[in-house]
Every structure is written in C-alpha cells, then in structure tokens.
mmCIF file of C-alpha atoms in Angstrom:
data_model
loop_
_atom_site.group_PDB
_atom_site.id
_atom_site.type_symbol
_atom_site.label_atom_id
_atom_site.label_comp_id
_atom_site.label_asym_id
_atom_site.label_seq_id
_atom_site.Cartn_x
_atom_site.Cartn_y
_atom_site.Cartn_z
ATOM 1 C CA UNK A 1 21.395 4.054 -16.914
ATOM 2 C CA UNK A 2 18.721 4.597 -19.542
ATOM 3 C CA UNK A 3 16.156 2.775 -17.389
ATOM 4 C CA UNK A 4 17.043 4.900 -14.363
ATOM 5 C CA UNK A 5 16.856 8.121 -16.407
ATOM 6 C CA UNK A 6 13.529 7.172 -17.995
ATOM 7 C CA UNK A 7 12.091 6.136 -14.634
ATOM 8 C CA UNK A 8 13.180 9.446 -13.124
ATOM 9 C CA UNK A 9 11.554 11.399 -15.968
ATOM 10 C CA UNK A 10 8.244 9.554 -15.576
ATOM 11 C CA UNK A 11 8.432 9.866 -11.790
ATOM 12 C CA UNK A 12 9.055 13.616 -12.002
ATOM 13 C CA UNK A 13 6.078 14.121 -14.294
ATOM 14 C CA UNK A 14 3.792 12.057 -12.077
ATOM 15 C CA UNK A 15 4.935 13.888 -8.940
ATOM 16 C CA UNK A 16 4.304 17.255 -10.607
ATOM 17 C CA UNK A 17 0.785 16.138 -11.491
ATOM 18 C CA UNK A 18 0.255 15.040 -7.891
ATOM 19 C CA UNK A 19 1.589 18.297 -6.438
ATOM 20 C CA UNK A 20 -0.733 20.320 -8.657
ATOM 21 C CA UNK A 21 -3.614 18.653 -6.858
ATOM 22 C CA UNK A 22 -2.286 17.706 -3.382
ATOM 23 C CA UNK A 23 -5.822 17.380 -2.023
ATOM 24 C CA UNK A 24 -5.668 13.702 -3.031
ATOM 25 C CA UNK A 25 -3.084 13.056 -0.324
ATOM 26 C CA UNK A 26 -5.461 14.362 2.322
ATOM 27 C CA UNK A 27 -8.429 12.564 0.782
ATOM 28 C CA UNK A 28 -6.458 9.342 1.146
ATOM 29 C CA UNK A 29 -5.685 10.170 4.772
ATOM 30 C CA UNK A 30 -9.283 10.990 5.727
ATOM 31 C CA UNK A 31 -10.566 7.435 6.250
ATOM 32 C CA UNK A 32 -7.543 6.251 8.291
ATOM 33 C CA UNK A 33 -7.818 9.376 10.441
ATOM 34 C CA UNK A 34 -11.460 8.538 11.143
ATOM 35 C CA UNK A 35 -10.400 5.050 12.241
ATOM 36 C CA UNK A 36 -7.697 6.595 14.415
ATOM 37 C CA UNK A 37 -10.054 9.081 16.068
ATOM 38 C CA UNK A 38 -13.307 7.143 16.265
ATOM 39 C CA UNK A 39 -12.332 3.456 16.367
ATOM 40 C CA UNK A 40 -8.984 3.245 18.182
ATOM 41 C CA UNK A 41 -10.369 4.590 21.507
ATOM 42 C CA UNK A 42 -12.678 1.558 21.663
ATOM 43 C CA UNK A 43 -9.821 -0.915 21.424
ATOM 44 C CA UNK A 44 -8.184 -0.733 24.854
ATOM 45 C CA UNK A 45 -10.744 -3.039 26.530
ATOM 46 C CA UNK A 46 -10.761 -5.353 23.483
ATOM 47 C CA UNK A 47 -6.969 -5.654 23.375
ATOM 48 C CA UNK A 48 -6.487 -6.056 27.126
ATOM 49 C CA UNK A 49 -6.172 -9.883 26.791
ATOM 50 C CA UNK A 50 -3.079 -9.241 24.616
ATOM 51 C CA UNK A 51 -1.498 -7.095 27.307
ATOM 52 C CA UNK A 52 -2.473 -3.703 25.864
ATOM 53 C CA UNK A 53 -3.315 -1.869 29.078
ATOM 54 C CA UNK A 54 -2.165 1.626 28.061
ATOM 55 C CA UNK A 55 -2.890 3.946 25.143
ATOM 56 C CA UNK A 56 0.682 3.529 23.864
ATOM 57 C CA UNK A 57 0.375 -0.277 23.773
ATOM 58 C CA UNK A 58 -3.030 -0.067 22.103
ATOM 59 C CA UNK A 59 -1.753 2.209 19.348
ATOM 60 C CA UNK A 60 1.317 -0.004 18.830
ATOM 61 C CA UNK A 61 -1.100 -2.765 17.822
ATOM 62 C CA UNK A 62 -3.646 -0.690 15.915
ATOM 63 C CA UNK A 63 -1.542 1.875 14.006
ATOM 64 C CA UNK A 64 0.649 -0.639 12.091
ATOM 65 C CA UNK A 65 -2.475 -2.401 10.826
ATOM 66 C CA UNK A 66 -3.978 0.937 9.871
ATOM 67 C CA UNK A 67 -0.880 1.873 7.863
ATOM 68 C CA UNK A 68 -0.930 -1.470 6.040
ATOM 69 C CA UNK A 69 -4.606 -0.836 5.280
ATOM 70 C CA UNK A 70 -3.640 2.539 3.812
ATOM 71 C CA UNK A 71 -0.912 0.940 1.668
ATOM 72 C CA UNK A 72 -3.214 -1.795 0.365
ATOM 73 C CA UNK A 73 -6.177 0.373 -0.566
ATOM 74 C CA UNK A 74 -4.044 3.291 -1.713
ATOM 75 C CA UNK A 75 -2.330 1.044 -4.227
ATOM 76 C CA UNK A 76 -5.195 -1.147 -5.407
ATOM 77 C CA UNK A 77 -7.208 1.770 -6.761
ATOM 78 C CA UNK A 78 -4.445 3.576 -8.670
ATOM 79 C CA UNK A 79 -5.548 1.847 -11.855
ATOM 80 C CA UNK A 80 -8.472 4.221 -12.272
ATOM 81 C CA UNK A 81 -6.117 7.081 -13.116
ATOM 82 C CA UNK A 82 -4.357 4.900 -15.678
ATOM 83 C CA UNK A 83 -7.666 4.079 -17.374
ATOM 84 C CA UNK A 84 -8.319 7.810 -17.666
ATOM 85 C CA UNK A 85 -4.898 8.191 -19.326
ATOM 86 C CA UNK A 86 -5.735 5.349 -21.700
ATOM 87 C CA UNK A 87 -8.958 7.076 -22.663
ATOM 88 C CA UNK A 88 -7.188 10.417 -23.138
ATOM 89 C CA UNK A 89 -4.583 8.817 -25.398
ATOM 90 C CA UNK A 90 -1.606 9.400 -23.083
ATOM 91 C CA UNK A 91 -0.518 5.757 -23.187
ATOM 92 C CA UNK A 92 -1.097 5.655 -26.959
ATOM 93 C CA UNK A 93 1.248 8.628 -27.450
ATOM 94 C CA UNK A 94 3.894 6.814 -25.423
ATOM 95 C CA UNK A 95 4.370 4.516 -28.404
ATOM 96 C CA UNK A 96 6.285 7.172 -30.321
ATOM 97 C CA UNK A 97 8.681 7.964 -27.465
ATOM 98 C CA UNK A 98 11.966 6.155 -26.726
ATOM 99 C CA UNK A 99 11.050 5.861 -23.038
ATOM 100 C CA UNK A 100 11.514 2.395 -21.563
ATOM 101 C CA UNK A 101 8.230 0.501 -21.200
ATOM 102 C CA UNK A 102 9.388 -0.699 -17.790
ATOM 103 C CA UNK A 103 9.975 2.919 -16.735
ATOM 104 C CA UNK A 104 6.389 3.824 -17.675
ATOM 105 C CA UNK A 105 5.240 1.464 -14.945
ATOM 106 C CA UNK A 106 8.009 1.974 -12.398
ATOM 107 C CA UNK A 107 7.848 5.768 -12.485
ATOM 108 C CA UNK A 108 4.118 5.711 -11.754
ATOM 109 C CA UNK A 109 4.445 3.115 -9.004
ATOM 110 C CA UNK A 110 7.240 5.053 -7.303
ATOM 111 C CA UNK A 111 4.964 8.113 -7.313
ATOM 112 C CA UNK A 112 2.361 5.989 -5.531
ATOM 113 C CA UNK A 113 4.959 4.860 -2.989
ATOM 114 C CA UNK A 114 5.975 8.456 -2.213
ATOM 115 C CA UNK A 115 2.318 9.470 -1.864
ATOM 116 C CA UNK A 116 1.672 6.554 0.506
ATOM 117 C CA UNK A 117 4.695 7.379 2.655
ATOM 118 C CA UNK A 118 3.580 11.013 2.930
ATOM 119 C CA UNK A 119 0.191 9.835 4.156
ATOM 120 C CA UNK A 120 1.816 7.335 6.540
ATOM 121 C CA UNK A 121 3.914 10.107 8.099
ATOM 122 C CA UNK A 122 0.777 12.189 8.689
ATOM 123 C CA UNK A 123 -1.009 9.248 10.345
ATOM 124 C CA UNK A 124 2.042 8.461 12.498
ATOM 125 C CA UNK A 125 2.394 12.058 13.694
ATOM 126 C CA UNK A 126 -1.279 12.118 14.668
ATOM 127 C CA UNK A 127 -0.893 8.811 16.504
ATOM 128 C CA UNK A 128 2.113 10.192 18.409
ATOM 129 C CA UNK A 129 -0.163 12.901 19.744
ATOM 130 C CA UNK A 130 -2.504 10.171 21.015
ATOM 131 C CA UNK A 131 0.220 8.335 22.888
ATOM 132 C CA UNK A 132 1.991 6.140 20.333
ATOM 133 C CA UNK A 133 5.686 5.611 21.014
ATOM 134 C CA UNK A 134 7.988 3.914 18.510
ATOM 135 C CA UNK A 135 11.754 3.832 17.903
ATOM 136 C CA UNK A 136 12.769 5.820 14.811
ATOM 137 C CA UNK A 137 14.848 3.003 13.297
ATOM 138 C CA UNK A 138 11.989 0.533 13.654
ATOM 139 C CA UNK A 139 9.600 3.088 12.173
ATOM 140 C CA UNK A 140 11.786 3.564 9.090
ATOM 141 C CA UNK A 141 11.954 -0.198 8.560
ATOM 142 C CA UNK A 142 8.166 -0.353 8.877
ATOM 143 C CA UNK A 143 7.942 2.354 6.218
ATOM 144 C CA UNK A 144 10.108 0.200 3.943
ATOM 145 C CA UNK A 145 7.599 -2.619 4.399
ATOM 146 C CA UNK A 146 4.751 -0.226 3.576
ATOM 147 C CA UNK A 147 6.607 0.987 0.486
ATOM 148 C CA UNK A 148 6.911 -2.595 -0.789
ATOM 149 C CA UNK A 149 3.187 -3.150 -0.216
ATOM 150 C CA UNK A 150 2.303 0.053 -2.082
ATOM 151 C CA UNK A 151 4.640 -0.912 -4.934
ATOM 152 C CA UNK A 152 3.033 -4.336 -5.164
ATOM 153 C CA UNK A 153 -0.593 -3.241 -5.009
ATOM 154 C CA UNK A 154 -0.187 -0.314 -7.401
ATOM 155 C CA UNK A 155 1.589 -2.545 -9.936
ATOM 156 C CA UNK A 156 -1.216 -5.107 -9.708
ATOM 157 C CA UNK A 157 -3.812 -2.366 -10.118
ATOM 158 C CA UNK A 158 -2.061 -0.977 -13.206
ATOM 159 C CA UNK A 159 -1.773 -4.438 -14.765
ATOM 160 C CA UNK A 160 -5.457 -5.178 -14.208
ATOM 161 C CA UNK A 161 -6.411 -1.716 -15.515
ATOM 162 C CA UNK A 162 -4.470 -2.344 -18.729
ATOM 163 C CA UNK A 163 -6.225 -5.686 -19.158
ATOM 164 C CA UNK A 164 -9.774 -4.538 -18.371
ATOM 165 C CA UNK A 165 -9.531 -0.935 -19.721
ATOM 166 C CA UNK A 166 -12.779 -0.158 -17.916
ATOM 167 C CA UNK A 167 -13.626 1.403 -14.552
ATOM 168 C CA UNK A 168 -16.828 -0.659 -14.506
ATOM 169 C CA UNK A 169 -14.775 -3.848 -14.533
ATOM 170 C CA UNK A 170 -11.891 -2.634 -12.366
ATOM 171 C CA UNK A 171 -13.987 -1.362 -9.443
ATOM 172 C CA UNK A 172 -15.847 -4.587 -8.561
ATOM 173 C CA UNK A 173 -12.715 -6.652 -9.195
ATOM 174 C CA UNK A 174 -10.569 -4.600 -6.825
ATOM 175 C CA UNK A 175 -13.309 -4.546 -4.191
ATOM 176 C CA UNK A 176 -13.677 -8.314 -4.458
ATOM 177 C CA UNK A 177 -9.946 -8.714 -3.856
ATOM 178 C CA UNK A 178 -9.715 -6.068 -1.126
ATOM 179 C CA UNK A 179 -12.459 -7.416 1.159
ATOM 180 C CA UNK A 180 -11.013 -10.876 1.919
ATOM 181 C CA UNK A 181 -7.521 -9.374 2.094
ATOM 182 C CA UNK A 182 -8.749 -6.971 4.769
ATOM 183 C CA UNK A 183 -10.588 -9.619 6.772
ATOM 184 C CA UNK A 184 -7.763 -12.178 6.607
ATOM 185 C CA UNK A 185 -4.863 -9.902 7.482
ATOM 186 C CA UNK A 186 -5.733 -8.926 11.054
ATOM 187 C CA UNK A 187 -5.556 -5.250 10.186
ATOM 188 C CA UNK A 188 -8.181 -3.922 12.585
ATOM 189 C CA UNK A 189 -7.911 -6.651 15.227
ATOM 190 C CA UNK A 190 -5.085 -9.197 15.655
ATOM 191 C CA UNK A 191 -5.816 -12.682 14.349
ATOM 192 C CA UNK A 192 -4.955 -14.014 17.806
ATOM 193 C CA UNK A 193 -8.677 -13.535 18.484
ATOM 194 C CA UNK A 194 -9.628 -15.701 15.476
ATOM 195 C CA UNK A 195 -10.432 -19.415 15.584
ATOM 196 C CA UNK A 196 -7.642 -21.756 14.542
ATOM 197 C CA UNK A 197 -9.128 -22.556 11.121
ATOM 198 C CA UNK A 198 -9.283 -18.847 10.264
ATOM 199 C CA UNK A 199 -5.676 -18.329 11.365
ATOM 200 C CA UNK A 200 -4.540 -21.185 9.096
ATOM 201 C CA UNK A 201 -6.300 -19.577 6.121
ATOM 202 C CA UNK A 202 -4.733 -16.218 6.982
ATOM 203 C CA UNK A 203 -1.292 -17.852 6.848
ATOM 204 C CA UNK A 204 -1.706 -17.870 3.055
ATOM 205 C CA UNK A 205 -2.396 -14.137 2.970
ATOM 206 C CA UNK A 206 0.884 -12.241 2.444
ATOM 207 C CA UNK A 207 -0.609 -9.135 4.024
ATOM 208 C CA UNK A 208 -1.094 -10.947 7.333
ATOM 209 C CA UNK A 209 2.680 -11.510 7.344
ATOM 210 C CA UNK A 210 3.169 -7.813 6.647
ATOM 211 C CA UNK A 211 0.848 -6.791 9.490
ATOM 212 C CA UNK A 212 2.622 -9.110 11.942
ATOM 213 C CA UNK A 213 5.993 -7.706 10.883
ATOM 214 C CA UNK A 214 4.835 -4.103 11.181
ATOM 215 C CA UNK A 215 3.384 -4.735 14.646
ATOM 216 C CA UNK A 216 6.635 -6.353 15.786
ATOM 217 C CA UNK A 217 8.559 -3.287 14.603
ATOM 218 C CA UNK A 218 6.228 -0.873 16.374
ATOM 219 C CA UNK A 219 6.566 -2.994 19.519
ATOM 220 C CA UNK A 220 10.352 -2.606 19.320
ATOM 221 C CA UNK A 221 11.052 -6.267 18.505
ATOM 222 C CA UNK A 222 13.148 -5.823 15.360
ATOM 223 C CA UNK A 223 14.614 -9.308 15.731
ATOM 224 C CA UNK A 224 11.227 -11.023 15.547
ATOM 225 C CA UNK A 225 11.034 -13.571 12.713
ATOM 226 C CA UNK A 226 7.816 -11.990 11.429
ATOM 227 C CA UNK A 227 9.731 -8.804 10.497
ATOM 228 C CA UNK A 228 12.106 -10.490 8.090
ATOM 229 C CA UNK A 229 9.524 -12.980 6.890
ATOM 230 C CA UNK A 230 7.149 -10.137 6.074
ATOM 231 C CA UNK A 231 9.847 -8.177 4.222
ATOM 232 C CA UNK A 232 10.892 -11.217 2.169
ATOM 233 C CA UNK A 233 7.353 -12.357 1.315
ATOM 234 C CA UNK A 234 6.123 -8.885 0.371
ATOM 235 C CA UNK A 235 9.370 -8.060 -1.441
ATOM 236 C CA UNK A 236 9.230 -11.165 -3.640
ATOM 237 C CA UNK A 237 5.571 -10.618 -4.537
ATOM 238 C CA UNK A 238 6.262 -6.926 -5.248
ATOM 239 C CA UNK A 239 8.994 -7.871 -7.740
ATOM 240 C CA UNK A 240 6.680 -10.358 -9.467
ATOM 241 C CA UNK A 241 3.869 -7.779 -9.591
ATOM 242 C CA UNK A 242 6.150 -5.138 -11.108
ATOM 243 C CA UNK A 243 7.413 -7.562 -13.771
ATOM 244 C CA UNK A 244 3.846 -8.555 -14.663
ATOM 245 C CA UNK A 245 2.651 -4.944 -14.848
ATOM 246 C CA UNK A 246 5.683 -3.920 -16.923
ATOM 247 C CA UNK A 247 4.848 -6.641 -19.459
ATOM 248 C CA UNK A 248 1.292 -5.339 -19.675
ATOM 249 C CA UNK A 249 2.654 -1.836 -20.301
ATOM 250 C CA UNK A 250 4.899 -3.207 -23.040
ATOM 251 C CA UNK A 251 1.950 -4.877 -24.739
ATOM 252 C CA UNK A 252 -0.161 -1.737 -24.469
ATOM 253 C CA UNK A 253 2.397 0.608 -26.014
ATOM 254 C CA UNK A 254 3.851 -1.633 -28.723
#
C-alpha cells in the first residue's frame, strides 16, 4: 500500500508539471504528424506487393510502426529532464523524504506512459481522418503494447541519466541506441522487404516483435502469434528495465 501511495503522489506531481506546460505533448506529436502527412501518401505503391491497395490498408501497416516509433523516442529522451532535476537538487532533497525509492522511478515512468498514450490517441484520430480503420478492442490492446514500450524506454533513459549525470553523455548514447533500433524494427517499412540476413538480425530486436504485434492488431488479427509474443517480450524487458532503474534511483538518493 505504501508503494502504491508513494507512486501515486509522485505521479500526481509529475502530471501537474506536465499539465502546466502541455506544449510538450504537441511537440512530441509534431514529427509523427509530419510522417503521417508527408510520408504515408508515398507508401501505397511501395506497399502494393504486400496487398496494401487502399488507403485503409496502407495506414494499417504504417500507423502501428509510427506509434511504436513515438513510444521508443518519447521514452528514450526522458532522461534529460531527470538530469535537470539532479542539477537543481530535486533528487538530492528526496533523500530526506520517506517516499519509496521505487516510487520515485515508477511515478515518473507512469507519467511518461500517460503522455505517450495521449499523443498516440491524437495520431490515431488524425489517421482515422485519412482512412485508417481499426477495431476498438484491438486498438486498446495495441495501446497496452505501446504503454509497455514507453515504460521500458523511459526506465532505461532514467537509469542511464543517473549513471552519466550529463546531457553531453546521454544525448550521443541515446542516439547511438535509437538509430539501429529504428532501422532494425521495420517501423517505416515492413522487414518483409529486407534481405534474409537483415531479417535474422532484426529477430533479436525486441521492437521488431512489438511492431509485428501492433500491425497484426491493426489488421484485426488478434490471434496472431506475433501479438502475444510481442506483449510477452516487451513486458519482460520492461520489468527488467524498471527494476534496474529503480536500483539506480536507490543508489542516487541513499
């Protein structure tokens, strides 16, 4: 009960800080919207070999990858705000409070999940206007997958931020991680177009499993193995990432 109460207190504070400056939600949406408006219309001819002959089928392939992209990048760069709190002494002052060290991490990560889901809803509503059609139940399950990705990536970002304690170190490190993750997950184009050797490498990328699962859900195939495989793989890694980040918080506020 104490953990739940402490997590709720931290979450409330973080949400209030976010709501005082909601422009960050729309800043996070801007790049995906540009992809949706300026890149997606080019995909129908490219995706025709996969059977995407209509706008709805094209967006069922493209939008899930775009949402996973949003979850990955939205989470990986949350550590910059934590470094600012370290510099301002916010984390240092946490030492004198009885708040659970695990809650310090979980409350922040849950704020990031809520922010990501708000952005995902905006992107989905825009895509519906462009012809996307998806069953509500499948969409909610896809959002659960996105929430696990955001939880995982934000926890990793916080852990690395606590270790490096420097934006100059965190920025190139996160960019170095993000680029191969993007290229090996089939976010913008399905990996069905890739050579076999590249597909085998992508099999080791958990985000490629997540993209496949999200695309199956948007296509209405909730029973596809990739859905449950993606949820399990991402869920297990998210738990490990949260445990790691919580330990880093405990070390930082001892």
